[in-house]
Amino acid sequence: MAEPTPIFQRMAVIGLGLIGGSMAAAVRQNRLAGTVVAFDRRYEDALLGQELGVIDEAAASIADAVTGADLVVVAVPVRATESVLAEIKPHLAPGTLLTDVGSTKASFVGAVESVFGELGANIIPGHPIAGSEKSGVAAANPALFAQHKVILTPGEGTDPVKLDWLTRLWEGCGATVLTMSVAYHDEVLAATSHLPHLIAFSLVDTLAGEDQNMDIFRYAAGGFRDFTRIAASDPVMWHDIFLSNRDAVLRVIDHFSRDLDQLRTAIANQDSATLLTVFSRAKAAREHFSKMLSGQAYVTDMSQNQVTFHLKPGGRMVGDIRVPGDKSISHRSIMLGALADGVTEVNGFLEGEDSLATLQAFRDMGVTIEGPDNGYVRIYGVGIDGLQAPRGPLYLGNSGTAMRLFSGLLAAQPFDSELTGDESLSKRPMGRVADPLKAMGAVIETAEAGRPPLKIRGGQALTGIHYEMPVASAQVKSCLLLAGLYSEGATSVTEPAPTRDHTERMLEGFGYHVHRNGAVSSVSGGGRLTATAIDVPADISSAAFFLVAASIAPDSDLTLRHVGMNPTRVGVITILRLMGADIEVSNEREVGGEPVADLRVRSANLKGIDIPEDQVPLAIDEFPVLFIAAACAEGETILRGAEELRVKESDRIQVMADGLEALGVRTTVTPDGIVIPGGQTIGGGSVDSHGDHRIAMSFAVASLRAVGDIVINDCANVATSFPGFVELARSTGIQISAEGI
Ligand code: S3P
């Protein structure tokens, strides 16, 4: 095989310590540059690097290293940067890419500006989030950056081609590259890296100064060792980092000192409540970080988790089950519980990634939330005006509901905020909420074509409006009602067709009156919410997979308990019954303002129907699995008036049609729906869910009537709405296994 062409001809590393050396070694090992040359103030270190195979050539001077290089990497302690840049400047060829690896970025940009006048198109600040308490070229490790993040902070005028080269270079070293602003980088790193180092240095120093220090160290076990490992890091490097990132570090030290003081007071006063609250909040946050911060610099991105479902054909559905809690209600329970006065207890909370994203975002805004523990959550409400500014963007994963409802709430807060999401959420339309919010006086910036991220400017006085929604959307309605809680006068929303009314019901449950008159819902600003208890019903949207499964699989008899039966959500039952499904509803009752019932479903010979358009908003999330029912029915099923399906987690019309086609089922796609001739054989094959949870689960259901094995790709997002789906599906009769969980 031909050798790959290196990205750079000649890379010059200035400063051959642990990071410079490791980068040189990784670049050499992966053949990303033709020649790697290094200069170090201690020439013997450069020679050692050459001897160890970390670099190709040791340069005797900066001039020798930089001359002819098309990539220069500055890897010196941050306080030495400016003088090194001044030495590099006369030898830098035009077009040479200049970057660094320092832990503080404003200081690098400052040094560049004082030497070069500006951050030119070819200068890109960088920072690999990797390291070790070891130092020096002898500790260089070409694998140091594998599976680590590298943050680049390009400027407005950065040459995109150079940015691409540098990105590919780091990716070639095994890293994942993220870009962010200089200021945000420095804030984030002050909190996540600089402060922990400071505390580790300080703690070890304090203990070493105690009289019995030998004994203390002798008896110090795992906790001390884990916590203080980084106190063995390079003192000069850290000295430089703290002085260079002074302001951000001081802010976070002050914050930490206040919190530490609060714990001291709590211990002195035997204040168990404060101690338990802080510790359980921290424990929950620590456990949650690895999942929910996936959009940020220092943790794994869950959406890169490849999960594949494998299904064997056939089976029958039997059992007596309860599916997880309703996603829409779970989101709202956290939001209103957080804004209420008093403590709200929630049972049946959905522990899926979407509602957990909402929960974490409120923690980020200063709300104490205990749990979730087996569906139990306790929210210590901060009152309608009690939210605090989050320190960074709120990452909402895959959740459109969270982003749209948050936008209404945050538009009315005194602080600025930014809402971000995963790849799928980043493509979804947000103009539908941003536009009416702007009409209320909100200041919101979206990316191109109204897409996320949303940048919301706080401190705006909102005024109530009357809004006629062009699309039937519960998310838009809820967003405006939430903004309306903070607005001058009344905010009213008219819907073109009934949409889920959980927000209205729950606001009433929290003692906030919502005036409802036909298609119009309105609230008056200025009231307060009172904490309450919430019992979240099982999610009818999750139950839908089992309703269809037991209908299409022969000899099935399945009971689903405590299913939410809100009239604005039961379209799936109406449609399935029109198709001839055998669904028995019993034990109808009301829990906390929401109707619930038990459902017994048995196999039936389904027939194709013309789906009544008025049912579309009432079954909006259930169409993917209804398409599977239609494929198994006798005769043709026609869906119209459902263009909204094209802007869900995926284009659910096209993605379902493509998946069905991959299994040999013909359909005709229309702009606002689909025509599915029934009675076709569902073959085996491989289906791409496009990261859409409901598509993945729908094709798992299809296996019950398939004649061959089905493989479904890209299923990690099933965890957004239905944790435990695979186990529950298997226990009731679907022959499913999952790979990659
Ligand atoms: C939801 C409303 C619906 C639905 C979504 C949840 C909600 O979206 O599809 O899964 O919780 O308000 P639209 O309001 O955009 O139709």
Coordinates of C-alpha atoms in Angstrom, one line a residue, residues 315-319 321 545-546 549-551 553-558 601 704 728-729 732-734:
G315 CA -42.3 -14.4 18.2
R316 CA -45.5 -13.7 20.3
M317 CA -46.0 -11.1 22.9
V318 CA -47.1 -12.1 26.4
G319 CA -46.7 -10.5 29.8
I321 CA -45.6 -4.9 32.2
F545 CA -44.4 -0.1 20.5
F546 CA -46.0 -2.9 22.6
A549 CA -46.2 -5.5 18.7
A550 CA -49.0 -7.5 20.5
S551 CA -51.4 -6.6 17.7
A553 CA -47.7 -10.9 16.5
P554 CA -49.9 -14.0 16.4
D555 CA -51.2 -15.5 19.7
S556 CA -50.3 -12.4 21.8
D557 CA -51.8 -11.3 25.0
L558 CA -50.1 -8.4 26.8
V601 CA -53.9 -5.9 23.9
L704 CA -42.2 -10.1 14.9
L728 CA -38.4 -5.4 28.3
A729 CA -38.9 -6.3 24.6
T732 CA -42.2 -10.1 26.4
G733 CA -41.3 -12.0 23.2
I734 CA -39.2 -9.9 20.8

